[in-house]
Short mmCIF file of C-alpha atoms and ligand atoms in Angstrom, two decimals:
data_model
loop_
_atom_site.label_atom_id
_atom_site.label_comp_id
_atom_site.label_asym_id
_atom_site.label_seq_id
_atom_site.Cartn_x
_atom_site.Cartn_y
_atom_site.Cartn_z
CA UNK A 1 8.02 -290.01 -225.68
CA UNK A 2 5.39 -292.40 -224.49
CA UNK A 3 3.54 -294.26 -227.95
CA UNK A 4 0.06 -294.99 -227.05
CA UNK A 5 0.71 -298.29 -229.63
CA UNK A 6 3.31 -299.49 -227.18
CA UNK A 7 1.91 -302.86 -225.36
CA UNK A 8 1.38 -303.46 -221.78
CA UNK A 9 5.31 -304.77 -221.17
CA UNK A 10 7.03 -301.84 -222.61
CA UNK A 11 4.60 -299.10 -220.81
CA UNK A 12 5.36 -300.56 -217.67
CA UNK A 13 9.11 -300.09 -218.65
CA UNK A 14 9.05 -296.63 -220.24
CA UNK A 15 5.61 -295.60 -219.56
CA UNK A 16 6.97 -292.81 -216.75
CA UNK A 17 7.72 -290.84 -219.87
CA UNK A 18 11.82 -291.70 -221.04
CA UNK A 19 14.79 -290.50 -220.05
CA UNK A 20 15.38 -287.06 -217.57
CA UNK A 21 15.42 -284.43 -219.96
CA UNK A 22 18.03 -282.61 -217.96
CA UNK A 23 21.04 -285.42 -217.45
CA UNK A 24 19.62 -288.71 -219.61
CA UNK A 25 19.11 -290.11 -215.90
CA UNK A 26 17.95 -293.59 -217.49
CA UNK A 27 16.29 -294.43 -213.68
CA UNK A 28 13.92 -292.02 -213.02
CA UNK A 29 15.11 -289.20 -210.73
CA UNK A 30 13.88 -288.74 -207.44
CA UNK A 31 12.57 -285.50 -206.47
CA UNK A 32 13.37 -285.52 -202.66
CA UNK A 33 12.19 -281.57 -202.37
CA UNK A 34 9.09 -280.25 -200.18
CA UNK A 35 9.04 -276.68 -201.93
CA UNK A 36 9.90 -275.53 -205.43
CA UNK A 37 10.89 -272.06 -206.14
CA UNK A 38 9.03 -269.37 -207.89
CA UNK A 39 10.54 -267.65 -210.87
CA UNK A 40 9.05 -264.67 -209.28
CA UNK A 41 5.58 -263.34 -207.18
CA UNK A 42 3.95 -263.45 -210.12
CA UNK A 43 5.12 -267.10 -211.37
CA UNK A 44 3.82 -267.70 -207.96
CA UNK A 45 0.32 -266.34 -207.81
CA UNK A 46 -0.21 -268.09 -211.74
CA UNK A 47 0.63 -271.32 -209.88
CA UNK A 48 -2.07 -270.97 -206.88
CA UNK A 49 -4.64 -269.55 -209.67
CA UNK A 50 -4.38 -272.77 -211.84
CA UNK A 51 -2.68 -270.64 -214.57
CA UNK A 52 1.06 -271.24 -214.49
CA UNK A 53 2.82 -274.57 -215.24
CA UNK A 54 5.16 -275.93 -212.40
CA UNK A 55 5.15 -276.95 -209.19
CA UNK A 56 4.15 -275.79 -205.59
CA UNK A 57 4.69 -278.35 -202.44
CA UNK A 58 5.21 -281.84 -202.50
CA UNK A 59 1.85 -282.49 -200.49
CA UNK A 60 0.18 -281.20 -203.95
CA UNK A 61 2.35 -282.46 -206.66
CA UNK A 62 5.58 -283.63 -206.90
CA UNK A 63 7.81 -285.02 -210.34
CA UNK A 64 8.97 -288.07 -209.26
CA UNK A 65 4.64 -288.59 -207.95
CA UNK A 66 3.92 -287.09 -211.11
CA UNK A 67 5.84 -289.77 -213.25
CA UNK A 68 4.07 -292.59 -211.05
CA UNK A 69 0.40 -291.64 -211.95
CA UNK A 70 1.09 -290.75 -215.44
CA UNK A 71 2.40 -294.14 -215.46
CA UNK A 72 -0.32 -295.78 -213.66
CA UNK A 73 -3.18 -293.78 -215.67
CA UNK A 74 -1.00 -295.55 -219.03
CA UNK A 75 -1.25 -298.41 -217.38
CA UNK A 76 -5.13 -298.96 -216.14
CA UNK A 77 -6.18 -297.38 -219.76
CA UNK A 78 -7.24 -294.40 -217.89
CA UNK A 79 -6.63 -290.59 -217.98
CA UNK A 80 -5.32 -289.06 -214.89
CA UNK A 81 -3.64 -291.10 -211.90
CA UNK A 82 -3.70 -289.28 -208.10
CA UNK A 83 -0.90 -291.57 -205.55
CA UNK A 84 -1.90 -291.94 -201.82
CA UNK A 85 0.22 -292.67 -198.67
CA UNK A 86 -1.88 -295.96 -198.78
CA UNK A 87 -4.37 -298.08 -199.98
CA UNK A 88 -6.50 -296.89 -197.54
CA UNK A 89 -5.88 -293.18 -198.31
CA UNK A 90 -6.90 -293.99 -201.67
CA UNK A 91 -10.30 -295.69 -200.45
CA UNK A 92 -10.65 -293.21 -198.20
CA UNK A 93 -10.43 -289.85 -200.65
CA UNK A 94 -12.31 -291.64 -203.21
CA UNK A 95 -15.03 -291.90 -200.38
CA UNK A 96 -15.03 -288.32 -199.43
CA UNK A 97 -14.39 -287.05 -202.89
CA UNK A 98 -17.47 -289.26 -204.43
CA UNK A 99 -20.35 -288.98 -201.09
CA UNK A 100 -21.60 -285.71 -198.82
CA UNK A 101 -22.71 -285.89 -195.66
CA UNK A 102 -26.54 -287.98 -195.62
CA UNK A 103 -25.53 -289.79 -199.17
CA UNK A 104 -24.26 -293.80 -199.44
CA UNK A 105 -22.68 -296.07 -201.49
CA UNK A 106 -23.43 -300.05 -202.19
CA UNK A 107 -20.79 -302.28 -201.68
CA UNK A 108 -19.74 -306.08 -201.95
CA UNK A 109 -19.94 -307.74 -198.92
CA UNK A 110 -15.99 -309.32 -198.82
CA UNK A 111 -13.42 -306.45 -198.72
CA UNK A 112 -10.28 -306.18 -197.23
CA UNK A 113 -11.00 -306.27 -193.21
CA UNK A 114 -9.35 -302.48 -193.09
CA UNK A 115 -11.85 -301.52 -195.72
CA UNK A 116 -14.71 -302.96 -193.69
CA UNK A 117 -13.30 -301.21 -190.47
CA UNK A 118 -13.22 -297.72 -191.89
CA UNK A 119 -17.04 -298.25 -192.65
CA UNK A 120 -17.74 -299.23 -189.62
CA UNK A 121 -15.44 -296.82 -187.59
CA UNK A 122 -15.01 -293.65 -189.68
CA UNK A 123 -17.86 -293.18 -191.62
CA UNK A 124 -20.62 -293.07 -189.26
CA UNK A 125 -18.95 -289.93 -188.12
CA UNK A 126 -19.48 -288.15 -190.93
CA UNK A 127 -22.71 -289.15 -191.84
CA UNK A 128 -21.68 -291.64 -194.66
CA UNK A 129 -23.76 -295.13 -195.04
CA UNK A 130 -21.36 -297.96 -196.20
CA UNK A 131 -24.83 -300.38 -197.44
CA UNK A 132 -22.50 -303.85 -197.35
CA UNK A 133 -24.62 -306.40 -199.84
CA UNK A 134 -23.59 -309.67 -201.56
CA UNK A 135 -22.29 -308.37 -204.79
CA UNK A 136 -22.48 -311.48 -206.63
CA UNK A 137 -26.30 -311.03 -206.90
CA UNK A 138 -26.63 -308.13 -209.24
CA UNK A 139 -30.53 -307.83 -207.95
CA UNK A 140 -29.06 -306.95 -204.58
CA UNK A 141 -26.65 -304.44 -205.40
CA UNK A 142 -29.80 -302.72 -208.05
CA UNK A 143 -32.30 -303.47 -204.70
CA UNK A 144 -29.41 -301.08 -202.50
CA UNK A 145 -29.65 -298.48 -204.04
CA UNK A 146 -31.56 -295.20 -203.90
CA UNK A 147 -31.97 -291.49 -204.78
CA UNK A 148 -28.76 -290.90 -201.58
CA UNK A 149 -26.12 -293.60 -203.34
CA UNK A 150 -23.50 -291.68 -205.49
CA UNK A 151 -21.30 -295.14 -206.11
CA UNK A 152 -20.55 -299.08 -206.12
CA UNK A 153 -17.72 -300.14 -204.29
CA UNK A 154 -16.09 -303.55 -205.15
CA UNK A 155 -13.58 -305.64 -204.65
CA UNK A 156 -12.46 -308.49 -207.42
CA UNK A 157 -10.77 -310.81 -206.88
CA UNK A 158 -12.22 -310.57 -203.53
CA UNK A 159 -9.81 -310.31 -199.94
CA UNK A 160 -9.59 -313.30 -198.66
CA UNK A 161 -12.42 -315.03 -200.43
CA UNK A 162 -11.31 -314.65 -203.49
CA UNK A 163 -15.08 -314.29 -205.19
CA UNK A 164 -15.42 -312.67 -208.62
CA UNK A 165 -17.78 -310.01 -209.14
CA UNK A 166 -19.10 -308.86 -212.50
CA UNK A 167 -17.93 -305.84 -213.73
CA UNK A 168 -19.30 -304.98 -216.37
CA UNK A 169 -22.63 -306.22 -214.90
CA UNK A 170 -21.97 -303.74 -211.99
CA UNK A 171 -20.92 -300.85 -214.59
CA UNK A 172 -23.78 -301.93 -216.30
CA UNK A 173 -26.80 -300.66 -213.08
CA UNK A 174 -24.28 -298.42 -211.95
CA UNK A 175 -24.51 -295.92 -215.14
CA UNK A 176 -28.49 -296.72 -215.37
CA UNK A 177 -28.96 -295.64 -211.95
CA UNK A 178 -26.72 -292.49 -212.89
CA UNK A 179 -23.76 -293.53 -209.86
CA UNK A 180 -20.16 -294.05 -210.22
CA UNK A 181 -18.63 -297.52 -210.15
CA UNK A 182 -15.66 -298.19 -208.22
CA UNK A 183 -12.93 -300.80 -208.62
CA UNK A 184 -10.52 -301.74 -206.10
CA UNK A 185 -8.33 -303.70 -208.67
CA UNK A 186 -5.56 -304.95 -205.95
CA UNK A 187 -5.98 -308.61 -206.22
CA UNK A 188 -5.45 -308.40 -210.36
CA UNK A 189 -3.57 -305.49 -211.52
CA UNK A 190 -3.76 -303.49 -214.57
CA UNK A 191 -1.55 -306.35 -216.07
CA UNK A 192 -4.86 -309.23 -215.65
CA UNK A 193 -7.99 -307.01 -215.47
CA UNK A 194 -8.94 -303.16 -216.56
CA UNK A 195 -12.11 -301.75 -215.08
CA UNK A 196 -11.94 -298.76 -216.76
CA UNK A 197 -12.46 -300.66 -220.68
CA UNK A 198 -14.90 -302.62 -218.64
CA UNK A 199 -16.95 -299.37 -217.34
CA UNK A 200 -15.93 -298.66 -213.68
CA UNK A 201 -15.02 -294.99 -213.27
CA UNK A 202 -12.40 -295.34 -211.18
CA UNK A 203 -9.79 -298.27 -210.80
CA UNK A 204 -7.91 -298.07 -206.71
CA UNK A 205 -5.03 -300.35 -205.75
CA UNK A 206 -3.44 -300.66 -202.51
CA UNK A 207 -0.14 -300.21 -204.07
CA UNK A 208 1.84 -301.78 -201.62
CA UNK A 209 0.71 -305.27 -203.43
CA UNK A 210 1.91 -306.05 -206.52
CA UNK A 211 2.41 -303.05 -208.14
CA UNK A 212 5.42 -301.98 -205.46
CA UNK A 213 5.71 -306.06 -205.55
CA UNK A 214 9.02 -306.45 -203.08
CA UNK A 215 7.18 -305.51 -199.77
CA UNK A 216 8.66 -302.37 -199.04
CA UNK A 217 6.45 -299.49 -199.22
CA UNK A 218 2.86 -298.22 -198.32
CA UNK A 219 1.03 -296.56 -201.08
CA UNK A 220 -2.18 -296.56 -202.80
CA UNK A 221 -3.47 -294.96 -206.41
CA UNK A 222 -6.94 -294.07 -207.89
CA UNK A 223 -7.02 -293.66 -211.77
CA UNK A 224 -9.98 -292.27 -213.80
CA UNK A 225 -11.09 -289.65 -216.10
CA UNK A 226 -9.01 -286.59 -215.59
CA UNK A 227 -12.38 -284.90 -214.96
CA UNK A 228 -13.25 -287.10 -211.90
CA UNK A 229 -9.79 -287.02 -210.64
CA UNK A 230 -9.23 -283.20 -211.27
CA UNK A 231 -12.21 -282.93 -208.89
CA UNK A 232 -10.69 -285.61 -206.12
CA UNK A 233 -6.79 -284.05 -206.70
CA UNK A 234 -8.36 -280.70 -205.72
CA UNK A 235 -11.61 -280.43 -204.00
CA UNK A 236 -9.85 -283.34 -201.72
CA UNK A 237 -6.81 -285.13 -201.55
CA UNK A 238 -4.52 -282.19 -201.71
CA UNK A 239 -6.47 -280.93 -198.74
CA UNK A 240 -6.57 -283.89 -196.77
CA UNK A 241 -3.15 -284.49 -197.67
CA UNK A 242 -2.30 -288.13 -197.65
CA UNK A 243 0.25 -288.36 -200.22
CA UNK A 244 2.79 -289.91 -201.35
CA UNK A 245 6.79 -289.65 -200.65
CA UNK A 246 9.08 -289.15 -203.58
CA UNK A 247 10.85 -291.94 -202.66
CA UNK A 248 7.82 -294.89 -202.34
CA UNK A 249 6.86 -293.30 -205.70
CA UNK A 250 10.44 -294.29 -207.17
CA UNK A 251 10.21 -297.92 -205.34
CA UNK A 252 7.07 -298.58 -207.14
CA UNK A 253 7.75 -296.96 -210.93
CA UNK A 254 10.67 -299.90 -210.17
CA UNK A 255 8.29 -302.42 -209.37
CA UNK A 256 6.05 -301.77 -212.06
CA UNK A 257 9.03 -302.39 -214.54
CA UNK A 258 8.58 -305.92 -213.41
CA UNK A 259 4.88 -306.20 -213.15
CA UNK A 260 4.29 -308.19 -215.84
CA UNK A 261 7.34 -310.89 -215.23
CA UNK A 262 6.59 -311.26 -211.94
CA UNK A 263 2.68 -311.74 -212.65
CA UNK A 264 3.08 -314.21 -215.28
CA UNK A 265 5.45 -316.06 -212.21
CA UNK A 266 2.60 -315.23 -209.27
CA UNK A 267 -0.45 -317.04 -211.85
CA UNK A 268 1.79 -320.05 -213.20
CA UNK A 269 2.75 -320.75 -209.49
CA UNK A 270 -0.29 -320.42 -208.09
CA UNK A 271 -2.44 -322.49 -210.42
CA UNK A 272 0.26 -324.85 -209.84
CA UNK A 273 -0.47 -324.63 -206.23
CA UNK A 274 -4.49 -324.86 -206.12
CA UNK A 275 -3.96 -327.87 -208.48
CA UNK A 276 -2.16 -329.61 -205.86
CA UNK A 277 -4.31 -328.51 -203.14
CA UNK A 278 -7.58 -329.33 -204.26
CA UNK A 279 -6.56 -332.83 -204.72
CA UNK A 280 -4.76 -333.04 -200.98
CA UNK A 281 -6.48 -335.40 -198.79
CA UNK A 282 -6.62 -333.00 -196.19
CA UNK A 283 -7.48 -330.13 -197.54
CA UNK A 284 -11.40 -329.61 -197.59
CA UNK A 285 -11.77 -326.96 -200.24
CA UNK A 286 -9.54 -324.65 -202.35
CA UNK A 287 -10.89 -321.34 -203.70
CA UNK A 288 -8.79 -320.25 -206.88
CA UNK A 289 -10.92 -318.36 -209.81
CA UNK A 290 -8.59 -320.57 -212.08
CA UNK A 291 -10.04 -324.05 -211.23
CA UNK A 292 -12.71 -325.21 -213.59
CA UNK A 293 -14.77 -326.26 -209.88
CA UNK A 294 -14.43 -322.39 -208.97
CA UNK A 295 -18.28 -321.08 -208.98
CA UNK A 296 -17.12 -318.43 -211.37
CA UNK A 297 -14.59 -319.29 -212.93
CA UNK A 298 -16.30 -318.69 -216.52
CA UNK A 299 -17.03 -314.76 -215.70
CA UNK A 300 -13.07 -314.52 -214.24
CA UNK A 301 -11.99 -316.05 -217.31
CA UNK A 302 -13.92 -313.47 -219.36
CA UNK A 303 -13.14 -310.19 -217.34
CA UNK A 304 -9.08 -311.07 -216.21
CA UNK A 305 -6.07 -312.30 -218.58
CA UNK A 306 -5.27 -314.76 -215.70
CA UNK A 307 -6.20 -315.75 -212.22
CA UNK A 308 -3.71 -314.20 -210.01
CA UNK A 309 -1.90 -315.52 -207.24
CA UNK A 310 -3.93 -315.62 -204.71
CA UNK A 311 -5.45 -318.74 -203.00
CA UNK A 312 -8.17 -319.32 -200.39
CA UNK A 313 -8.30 -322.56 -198.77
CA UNK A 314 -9.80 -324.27 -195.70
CA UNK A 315 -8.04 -327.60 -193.97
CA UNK A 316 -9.71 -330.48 -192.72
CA UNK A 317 -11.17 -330.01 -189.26
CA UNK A 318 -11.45 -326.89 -188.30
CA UNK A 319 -9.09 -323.70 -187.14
CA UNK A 320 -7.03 -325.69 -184.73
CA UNK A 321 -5.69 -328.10 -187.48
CA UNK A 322 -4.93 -324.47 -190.15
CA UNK A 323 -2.68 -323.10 -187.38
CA UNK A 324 -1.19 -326.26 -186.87
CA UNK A 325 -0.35 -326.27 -190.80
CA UNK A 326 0.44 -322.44 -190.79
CA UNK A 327 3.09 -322.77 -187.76
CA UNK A 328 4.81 -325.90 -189.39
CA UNK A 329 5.90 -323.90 -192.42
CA UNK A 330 9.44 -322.82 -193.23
CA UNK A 331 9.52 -321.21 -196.33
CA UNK A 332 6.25 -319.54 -196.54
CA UNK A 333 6.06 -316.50 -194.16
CA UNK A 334 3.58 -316.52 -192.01
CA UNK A 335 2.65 -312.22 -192.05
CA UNK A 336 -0.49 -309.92 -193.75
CA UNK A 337 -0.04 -307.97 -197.06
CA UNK A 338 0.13 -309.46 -200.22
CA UNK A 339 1.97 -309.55 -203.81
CA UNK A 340 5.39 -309.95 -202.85
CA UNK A 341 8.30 -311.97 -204.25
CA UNK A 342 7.97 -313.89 -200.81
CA UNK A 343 5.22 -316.53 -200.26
CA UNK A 344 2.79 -314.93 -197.01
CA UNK A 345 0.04 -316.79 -195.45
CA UNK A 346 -2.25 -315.88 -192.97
CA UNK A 347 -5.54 -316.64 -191.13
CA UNK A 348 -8.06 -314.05 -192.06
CA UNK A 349 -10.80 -314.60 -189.57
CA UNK A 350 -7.89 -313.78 -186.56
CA UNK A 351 -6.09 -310.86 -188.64
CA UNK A 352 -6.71 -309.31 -191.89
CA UNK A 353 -10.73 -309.74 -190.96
CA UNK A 354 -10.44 -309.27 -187.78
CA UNK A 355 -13.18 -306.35 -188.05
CA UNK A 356 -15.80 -308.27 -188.91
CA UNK A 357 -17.95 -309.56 -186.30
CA UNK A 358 -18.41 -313.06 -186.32
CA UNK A 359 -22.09 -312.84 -188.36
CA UNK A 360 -20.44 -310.89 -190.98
CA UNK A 361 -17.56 -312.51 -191.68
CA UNK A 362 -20.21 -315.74 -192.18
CA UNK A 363 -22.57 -313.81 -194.40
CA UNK A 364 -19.63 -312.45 -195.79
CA UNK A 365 -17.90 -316.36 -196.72
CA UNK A 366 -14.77 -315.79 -194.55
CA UNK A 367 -14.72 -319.11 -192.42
CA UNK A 368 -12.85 -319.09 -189.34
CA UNK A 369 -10.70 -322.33 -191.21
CA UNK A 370 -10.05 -320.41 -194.11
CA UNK A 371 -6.26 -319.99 -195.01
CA UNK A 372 -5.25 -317.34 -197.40
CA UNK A 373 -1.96 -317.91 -199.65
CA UNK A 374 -0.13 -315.04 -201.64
CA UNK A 375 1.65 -316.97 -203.70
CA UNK A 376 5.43 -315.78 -204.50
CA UNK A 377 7.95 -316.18 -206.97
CA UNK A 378 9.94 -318.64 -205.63
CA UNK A 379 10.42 -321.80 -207.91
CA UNK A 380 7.00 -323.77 -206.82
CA UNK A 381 8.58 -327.42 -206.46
CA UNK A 382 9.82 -325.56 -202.41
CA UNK A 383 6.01 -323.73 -202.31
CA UNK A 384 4.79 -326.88 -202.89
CA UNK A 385 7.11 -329.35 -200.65
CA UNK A 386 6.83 -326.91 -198.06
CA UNK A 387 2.95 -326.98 -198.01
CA UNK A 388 3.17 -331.06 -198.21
CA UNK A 389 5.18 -331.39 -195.06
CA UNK A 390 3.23 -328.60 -193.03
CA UNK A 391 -0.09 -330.26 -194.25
CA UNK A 392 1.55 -334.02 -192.68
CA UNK A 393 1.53 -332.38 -189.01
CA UNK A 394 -2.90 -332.75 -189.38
N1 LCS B 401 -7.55 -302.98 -200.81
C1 LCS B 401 -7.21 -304.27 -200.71
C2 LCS B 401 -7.84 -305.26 -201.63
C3 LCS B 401 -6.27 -304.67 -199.77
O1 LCS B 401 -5.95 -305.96 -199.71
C4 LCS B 401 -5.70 -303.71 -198.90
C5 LCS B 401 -4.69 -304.08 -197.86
C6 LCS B 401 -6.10 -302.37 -199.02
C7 LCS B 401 -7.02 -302.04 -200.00
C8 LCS B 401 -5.52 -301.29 -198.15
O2 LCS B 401 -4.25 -300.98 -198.59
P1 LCS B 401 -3.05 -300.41 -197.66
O3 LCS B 401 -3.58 -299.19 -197.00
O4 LCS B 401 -2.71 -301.48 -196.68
O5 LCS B 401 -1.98 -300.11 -198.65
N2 LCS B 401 -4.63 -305.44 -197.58
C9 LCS B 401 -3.94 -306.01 -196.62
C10 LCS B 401 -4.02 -307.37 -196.27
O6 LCS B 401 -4.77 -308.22 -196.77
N3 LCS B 401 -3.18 -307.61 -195.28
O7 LCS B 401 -2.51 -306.49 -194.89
C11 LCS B 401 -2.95 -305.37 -195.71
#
């Protein structure tokens, strides 16, 4: 049994709900079935009608799924978890699920660039206005929207910029003007920063980050109310039917036994790391909500437990001089994705934020010599030697 009173550690060990009834299977089984049998016709009518308990297909529900939201809702201080095939699944439903055909939704400006390409790509199709505003000013998000927005979209800590945006001062317009707020909580976790005590209605993750945390799956989660994700689970996710394997649900209910160790490792190392960059003679600027110089770094201390690990920084000159840095390096892996053990790196404008045309990834702070660090777990003396002698070749 699962004790509400438990703290955030031991729910992220035991919060799937114990030990397998059946065999005291300490791990947590994996339920690697498509179908489920019926007792009988009737057993399976009662299922399709909402009245019986049990299971259908594995595109609708599935135990080992099952054990991941329930897990994840513990988690982000929420009621009911739904798990996605992605990050983008989950961004994608929640879009669907929350906006018709001729509505919109406000949001910030700096998202991840696959984020920013679905707007730009997908929803025009189907009649759905992405209205992409600076998030930081509050006035701008009110000024967006109108009697067609059904939700706030944003992203903090911010991909790759790594701007903070105020929740509860988004939660704040968002209930006023009677829309939902939404939360993609990536960057922070559950384990630094929970939207839902903070008055988002719905907290996403591209679960592939930290919460899987070894860079091995795909996989994405919304929590909320059990109301609001009742709605999503069946008016549209079980239809459009990105879910989630048994198995990536069973890599990441490991990874979230870790979550907290490895986050505690990912902030120490990385403050460690924007410390020593914003004080390297050729490094122009460092963007880490941690640093006392960061623009915001009062409202990230008073909305997340710690600053992550993730750094922005730009080099001295210009793009030719950060590729010179990022090809010199030979511990740091130079790939996308985030929030694994393993130190990644990568040049935003030419990958992740690709999408953006050039006028949007200026209005939207992404400059073309920003560098963007996921900082590992690795012991930080090698992050930081390795850094040094890449940063020499400028
Ligand atoms: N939200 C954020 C903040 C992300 O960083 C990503 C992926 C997604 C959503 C989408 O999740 P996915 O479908 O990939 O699980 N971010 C990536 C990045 O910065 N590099 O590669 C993927």
């Amino acid at each position: 049994m699962v004790k509400k009173s438990w703290g955030f550690a031991t729910l992220a060990v035991h919060g799937s709900g114990g030990h397998d009834p059946h065999t005291g299977a300490v791990s947590p089984p994996i339920y690697q079935s498509s179908t489920f049998a019926f007792k009988n016709s009737q057993h399976g009518a009662d299922l399709f009608s909402g009245a019986g308990e049990g299971y259908i297909y594995s595109r609708i529900q599935n135990p080992t799924v099952e054990m991941l939201e329930c897990e994840m809702a513990f988690l982000e201080a929420g009621e009911e978890a739904i798990a996605f095939g992605s990050g983008m699944a989950a961004i994608t439903n929640t879009t669907i699920a929350l906006c018709n055909t001729g509505e919109n939704f406000v949001s910030s400006r700096t998202v991840y660039g696959g984020t920013h390409a679905m707007y730009l790509k997908v929803l025009p199709r189907i009649g759905i206005e992405a209205r992409e505003i600076d998030a930081k000013d509050l006035n701008k998000i009110e000024d967006a929207i109108d009697d067609k927005t059904r939700f706030i979209f944003i992203e903090t800590p911010a991909n790759p910029t790594i701007d903070i945006i105020d929740i509860k001062g988004c939660a704040e317009i968002a209930h006023r003007k009677g829309v939902k707020l939404v939360v993609d909580n990536t960057f922070a976790t559950p384990y630094l920063q929970k939207p839902l005590k903070m008055g988002a209605d719905i907290a996403l993750h591209s679960a592939t980050k930290y919460i899987g945390g070894h860079g091995d799956t795909v996989a994405g989660i919304t929590v909320g109310s059990k109301k609001l994700m009742t709605e999503m689970r069946k008016g549209v996710a079980q239809d459009i039917g990105a879910s989630l394997s048994p198995f990536n649900a069973w890599l990441l209910l490991r990874g979230l036994k870790t979550l907290p160790v490895r986050m505690d490792r990912h902030c120490e190392n990385a403050m460690r790391i924007a410390q020593y960059l914003a004080f390297h003679p050729r490094v122009e600027k460092v963007y880490y909500p941690g640093l006392r110089t960061h623009e915001r770094y009062e409202l990230a201390k008073s909305q997340m437990d710690d600053f992550g690990g993730m750094i922005a920084f730009e080099v001295k000159g210009g793009y030719d001089e950060g590729v010179k840095v990022m090809d010199a390096l030979e511990l740091c892996t130079l790939a996308v994705s985030l929030g694994d053990c393993d130190t990644l790196i990568v040049h935003p404008a030419s990958t992740t934020h690709s999408s953006y045309s050039p006028e949007a990834r200026e209005a939207a702070g992404i400059k073309d010599n920003m560098i963007r660090l996921s900082v590992g777990i690795e012991a930080v003396e090698d992050i930081i030697e390795d850094l040094s002698q890449a940063l020499k070749k400028i």
